[in-house]
XYZ file of C-alpha atoms in Angstrom:
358
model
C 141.148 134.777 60.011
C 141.811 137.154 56.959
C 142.054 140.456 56.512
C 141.484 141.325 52.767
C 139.563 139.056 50.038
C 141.870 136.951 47.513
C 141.398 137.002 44.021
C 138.405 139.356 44.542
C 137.059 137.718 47.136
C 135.256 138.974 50.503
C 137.093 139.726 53.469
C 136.473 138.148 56.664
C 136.402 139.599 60.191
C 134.973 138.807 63.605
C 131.635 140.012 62.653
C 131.435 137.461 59.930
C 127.922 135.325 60.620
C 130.629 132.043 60.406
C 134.021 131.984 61.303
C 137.006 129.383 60.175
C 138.442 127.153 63.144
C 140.053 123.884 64.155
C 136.409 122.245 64.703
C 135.520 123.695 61.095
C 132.798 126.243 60.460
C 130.324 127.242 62.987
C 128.204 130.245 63.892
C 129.588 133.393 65.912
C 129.544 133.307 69.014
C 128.524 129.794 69.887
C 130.760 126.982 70.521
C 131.470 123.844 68.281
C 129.794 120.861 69.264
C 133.057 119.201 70.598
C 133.328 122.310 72.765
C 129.325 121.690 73.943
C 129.768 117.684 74.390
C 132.800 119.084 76.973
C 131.126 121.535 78.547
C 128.174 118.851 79.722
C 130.149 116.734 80.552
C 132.490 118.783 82.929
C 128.697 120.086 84.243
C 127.513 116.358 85.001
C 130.744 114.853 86.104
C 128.980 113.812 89.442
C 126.066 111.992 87.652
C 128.252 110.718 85.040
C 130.816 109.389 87.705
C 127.978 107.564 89.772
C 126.236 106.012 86.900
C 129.885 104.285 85.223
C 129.803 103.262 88.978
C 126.630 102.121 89.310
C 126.888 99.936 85.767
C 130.363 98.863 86.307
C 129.178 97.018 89.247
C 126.298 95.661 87.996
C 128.491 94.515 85.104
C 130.608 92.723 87.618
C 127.880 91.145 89.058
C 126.121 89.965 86.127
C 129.644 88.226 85.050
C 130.002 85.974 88.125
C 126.410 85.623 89.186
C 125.596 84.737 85.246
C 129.600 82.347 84.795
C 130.316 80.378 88.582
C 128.152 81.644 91.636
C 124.280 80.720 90.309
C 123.831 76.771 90.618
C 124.279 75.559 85.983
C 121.698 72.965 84.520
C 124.245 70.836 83.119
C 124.021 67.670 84.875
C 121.809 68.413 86.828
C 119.489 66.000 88.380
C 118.344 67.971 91.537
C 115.023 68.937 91.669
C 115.434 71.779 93.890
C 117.913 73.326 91.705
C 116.097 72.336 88.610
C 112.805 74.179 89.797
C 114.653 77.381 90.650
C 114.106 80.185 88.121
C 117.439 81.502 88.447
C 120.797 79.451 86.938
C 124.061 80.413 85.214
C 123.600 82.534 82.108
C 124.202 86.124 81.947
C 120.367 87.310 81.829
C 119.619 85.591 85.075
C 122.937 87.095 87.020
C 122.275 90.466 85.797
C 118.793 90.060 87.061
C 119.877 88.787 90.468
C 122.352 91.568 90.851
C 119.642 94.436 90.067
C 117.790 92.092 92.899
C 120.372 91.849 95.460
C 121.620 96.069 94.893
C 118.046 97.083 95.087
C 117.169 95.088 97.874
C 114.062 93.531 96.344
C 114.957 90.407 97.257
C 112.060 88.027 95.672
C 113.574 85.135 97.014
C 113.659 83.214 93.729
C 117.719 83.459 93.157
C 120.230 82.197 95.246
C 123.902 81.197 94.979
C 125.290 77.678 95.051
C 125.602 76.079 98.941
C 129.283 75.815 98.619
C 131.833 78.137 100.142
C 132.747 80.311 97.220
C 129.381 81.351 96.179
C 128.512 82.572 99.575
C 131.314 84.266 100.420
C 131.454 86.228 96.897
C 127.692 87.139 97.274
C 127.918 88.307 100.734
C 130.848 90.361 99.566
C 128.979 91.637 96.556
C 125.632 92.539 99.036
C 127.552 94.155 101.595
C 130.255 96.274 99.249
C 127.282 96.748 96.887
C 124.925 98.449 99.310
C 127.695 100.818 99.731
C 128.473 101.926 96.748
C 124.946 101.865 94.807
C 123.349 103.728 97.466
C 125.844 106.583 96.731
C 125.613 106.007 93.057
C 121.685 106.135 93.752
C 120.845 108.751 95.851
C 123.148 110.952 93.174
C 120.800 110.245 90.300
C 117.840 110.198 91.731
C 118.062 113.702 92.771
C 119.013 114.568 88.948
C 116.306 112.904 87.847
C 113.505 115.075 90.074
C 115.589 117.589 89.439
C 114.622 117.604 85.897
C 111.119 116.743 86.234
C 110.903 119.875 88.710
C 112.211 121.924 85.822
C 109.947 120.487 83.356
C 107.035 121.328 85.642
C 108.317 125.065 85.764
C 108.411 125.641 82.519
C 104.828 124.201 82.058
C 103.779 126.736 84.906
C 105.755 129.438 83.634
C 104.368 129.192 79.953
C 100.495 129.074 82.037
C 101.463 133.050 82.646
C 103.462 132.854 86.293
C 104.116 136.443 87.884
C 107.007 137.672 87.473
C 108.867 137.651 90.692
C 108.860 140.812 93.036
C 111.049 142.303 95.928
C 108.962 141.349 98.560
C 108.310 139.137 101.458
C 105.176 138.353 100.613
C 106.294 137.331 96.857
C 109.073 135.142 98.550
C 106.492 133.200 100.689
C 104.665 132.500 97.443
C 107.211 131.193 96.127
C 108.469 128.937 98.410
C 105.470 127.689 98.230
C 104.769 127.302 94.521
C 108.532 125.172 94.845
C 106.948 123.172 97.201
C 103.702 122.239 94.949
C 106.061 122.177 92.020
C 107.983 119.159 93.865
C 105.042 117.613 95.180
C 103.546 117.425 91.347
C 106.808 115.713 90.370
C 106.621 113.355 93.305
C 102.953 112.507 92.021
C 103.270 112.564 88.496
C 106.910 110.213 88.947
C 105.208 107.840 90.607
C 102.022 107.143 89.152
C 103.783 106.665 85.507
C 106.423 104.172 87.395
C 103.591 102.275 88.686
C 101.195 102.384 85.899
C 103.909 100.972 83.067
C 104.581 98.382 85.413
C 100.760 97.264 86.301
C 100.628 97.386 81.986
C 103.649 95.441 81.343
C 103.019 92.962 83.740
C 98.634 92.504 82.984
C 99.180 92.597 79.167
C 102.587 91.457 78.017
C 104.091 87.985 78.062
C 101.560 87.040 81.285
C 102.541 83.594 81.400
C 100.953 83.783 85.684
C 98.300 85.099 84.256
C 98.317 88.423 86.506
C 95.119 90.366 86.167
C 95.458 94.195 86.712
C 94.820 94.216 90.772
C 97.898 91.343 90.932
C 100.108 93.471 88.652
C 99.677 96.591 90.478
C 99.863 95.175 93.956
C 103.306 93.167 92.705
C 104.460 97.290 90.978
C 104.000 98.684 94.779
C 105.952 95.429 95.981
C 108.580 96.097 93.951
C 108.926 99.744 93.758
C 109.015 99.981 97.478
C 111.502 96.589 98.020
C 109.681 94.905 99.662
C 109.657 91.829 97.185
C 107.075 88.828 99.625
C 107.910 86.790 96.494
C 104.448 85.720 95.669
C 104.367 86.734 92.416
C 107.617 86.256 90.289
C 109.373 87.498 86.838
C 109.476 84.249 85.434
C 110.238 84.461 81.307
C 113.278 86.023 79.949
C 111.253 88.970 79.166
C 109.622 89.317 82.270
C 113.381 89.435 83.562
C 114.904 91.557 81.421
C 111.898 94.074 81.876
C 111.844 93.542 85.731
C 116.364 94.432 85.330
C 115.009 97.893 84.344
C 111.956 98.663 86.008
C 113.368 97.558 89.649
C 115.951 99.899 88.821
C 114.053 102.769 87.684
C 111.328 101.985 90.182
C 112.629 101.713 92.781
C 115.035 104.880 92.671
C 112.006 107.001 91.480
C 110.115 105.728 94.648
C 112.640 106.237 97.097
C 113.488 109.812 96.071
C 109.645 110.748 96.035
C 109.164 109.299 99.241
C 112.162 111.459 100.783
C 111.237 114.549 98.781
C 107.653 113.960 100.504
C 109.160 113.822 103.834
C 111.401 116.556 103.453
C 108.710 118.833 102.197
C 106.319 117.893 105.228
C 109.745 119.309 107.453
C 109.199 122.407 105.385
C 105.955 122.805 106.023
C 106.458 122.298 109.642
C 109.277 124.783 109.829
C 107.201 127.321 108.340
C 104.162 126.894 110.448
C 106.753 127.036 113.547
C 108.109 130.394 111.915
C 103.913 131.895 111.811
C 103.510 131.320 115.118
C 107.055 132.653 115.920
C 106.649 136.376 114.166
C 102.813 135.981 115.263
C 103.787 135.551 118.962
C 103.178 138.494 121.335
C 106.072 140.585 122.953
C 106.110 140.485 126.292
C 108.347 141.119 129.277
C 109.545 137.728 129.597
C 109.816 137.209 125.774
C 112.448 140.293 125.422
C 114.743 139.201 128.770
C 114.685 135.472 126.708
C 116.142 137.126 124.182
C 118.235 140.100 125.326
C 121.780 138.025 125.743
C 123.917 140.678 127.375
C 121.235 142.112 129.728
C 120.954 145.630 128.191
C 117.228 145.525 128.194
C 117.298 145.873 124.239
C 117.010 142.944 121.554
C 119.608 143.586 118.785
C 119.071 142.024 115.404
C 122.419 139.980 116.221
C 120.096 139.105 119.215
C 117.360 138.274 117.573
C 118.603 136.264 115.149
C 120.796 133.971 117.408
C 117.400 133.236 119.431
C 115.392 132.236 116.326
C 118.174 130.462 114.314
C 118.064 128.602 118.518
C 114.812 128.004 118.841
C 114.351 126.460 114.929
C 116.999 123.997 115.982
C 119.426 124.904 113.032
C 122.230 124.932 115.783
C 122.668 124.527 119.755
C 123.461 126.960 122.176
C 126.832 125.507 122.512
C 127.712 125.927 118.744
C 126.562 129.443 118.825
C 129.122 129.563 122.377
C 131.878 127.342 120.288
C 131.333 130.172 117.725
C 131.459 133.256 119.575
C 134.981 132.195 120.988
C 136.571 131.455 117.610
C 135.293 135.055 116.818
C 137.311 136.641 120.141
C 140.365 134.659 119.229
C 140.402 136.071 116.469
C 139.690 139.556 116.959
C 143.117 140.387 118.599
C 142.915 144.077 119.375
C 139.856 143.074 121.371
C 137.898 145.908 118.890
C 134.861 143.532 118.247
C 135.711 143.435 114.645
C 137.577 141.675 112.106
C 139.691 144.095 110.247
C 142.969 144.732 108.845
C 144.942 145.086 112.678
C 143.812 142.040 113.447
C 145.292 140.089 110.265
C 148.334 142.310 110.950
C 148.757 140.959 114.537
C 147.404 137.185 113.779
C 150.602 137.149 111.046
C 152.781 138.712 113.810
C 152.060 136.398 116.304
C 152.200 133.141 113.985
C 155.776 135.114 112.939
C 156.617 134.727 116.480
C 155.966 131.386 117.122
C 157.720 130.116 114.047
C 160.588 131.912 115.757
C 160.378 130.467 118.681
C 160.586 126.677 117.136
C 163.166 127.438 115.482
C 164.871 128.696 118.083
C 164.001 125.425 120.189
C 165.599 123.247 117.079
């Protein structure tokens, strides 16, 4: 940064359209494209952390399954082994890891009857489970996430209200969220299913599928529960099926437990209707009137509703109420500056008396 022009030149100051720095010249205001790359990064460190997890593994798998643990042709003058469409190369033990970590499990790859094999892939299934349903369930919700968004921005550019103070505006949009994820449930699904009943009708059909057989095996896969009947069986078929029983069957689970959550929703929200609907009565109030004073506070209120939704027990609002006392040490029913002041005084105290005792 310069103050005055050299050799008649311009001078340069913070309200320059460019400035000079390390990452070279870029517009006011905005960051350099190093400094962007960061900041997404630091923003999807989660999804970024699950997914090196989630390949890593895979990786891992697709090494041993594809090197030592899947039976090899060479030499190989069993039948049984010969007529299985799985052996040692690296496309097949990828496949059969995406298989296993999915739990698809076709049926049509399995590990060498000897003791190594078995014992590394019932390590790999059991540690695997573990670890790719975390990795999973992480970007799964990123990836509705984003189709939610998309959807919003489609509504919003249809000429959505803009939102208002109110109750009523708050209902409607709760429930505009609620058909926004439903759409995105929908809309997921059907494409998942529809590329695969494509894919598997048109392309490299060596079973000769028709376009019932290739949706019914989709919905097989998608929801894992792989009978086996119908099988990738080509290299191509493979690789594709590596992919789309990944993608399928993360997109499917997620919908399906968006689609359940959402029916809770719905639930909890008739439940609330019939709740502020519900007439007053005598026997309603003294339900809800805790200390007997013959009026409902809002405190009051609140505790009963929060109660009778479920959210917590009577015993955690009881567990609560006493961590509130114990801490309110002047016994004033609030949590104020006295009561800090004789909380530190009394942990003073007892500090004292250890070290008194050592």
């Amino acid at each position: 940064m310069v103050s005055a022009a050299q050799d008649g030149g311009v001078g340069m100051d913070e309200s320059d359209p460019l400035i000079q720095n390390e990452g070279g010249m870029v517009a006011a205001g905005r960051p350099s494209p190093q400094r962007q790359v960061l900041t997404w990064v630091v923003e999807h460190k989660k999804e970024l952390q699950a997914l090196a997890l989630f390949i890593g593994f895979l990786l891992f798998g697709m090494f041993n399954f594809g090197t030592w643990v899947l039976p090899s042709l060479d030499g190989e003058t069993d039948t049984t082994i010969l007529e299985q469409s799985c052996h040692a190369n690296f496309v097949d033990g990828l496949y059969m890891s995406v298989i296993i970590l999915t739990t698809v499990g076709y049926g049509d790859c399995t590990p060498k009857d000897t003791a190594g094999p078995l014992i590394f892939t019932t390590l790999y299934v059991v540690v695997g489970i573990a670890i790719i349903g975390y990795a999973l369930s992480i970007i799964a919700d990123t990836i509705l996430q984003r189709q939610e968004e998309m959807i919003m921005r489609v509504m919003d550019r249809k000429g959505a209200e803009t939102a208002e103070e109110s109750a009523d505006n708050f209902e409607r949009q709760e429930r505009r969220q609620r058909r926004i994820k439903q759409a995105a449930c929908i809309i997921s699904l059907v494409v998942v299913l529809l590329v695969g009943t494509l894919f598997y009708s048109l392309f490299d059909n060596v079973t000769d599928m028709t376009f019932l057989d290739a949706l019914y095996f989709s919905v097989i896969t998608c929801t894992t529960v792989g009978f086996g009947d119908f099988l990738p069986i080509t290299n191509s078929q493979k690789i594709f099926a590596i992919f789309y029983t990944l993608v399928g069957t993360l997109v499917t689970a997620a919908s399906l437990s968006t689609f359940a959550e959402l029916f809770m929703q719905e639930k909890n929200v008739r439940l609330l209707d019939q709740i502020t609907s519900k007439e007053l009565t005598i026997g309603y109030l003294e339900e809800m009137d805790e200390d007997g004073d013959g009026q409902i506070s809002e405190m009051e209120f609140v505790v009963h509703q929060i109660i009778f939704h479920e959210k917590v027990t009577k015993q955690e609002v009881a567990e609560i109420r006493q961590a509130f006392r114990q801490l309110d040490e002047d016994g004033s029913g609030f949590l104020d500056a006295d009561d800090l002041k004789l909380i530190q005084e009394k942990q003073e105290q007892e500090r004292a008396e250890k070290l008194k005792k050592v």
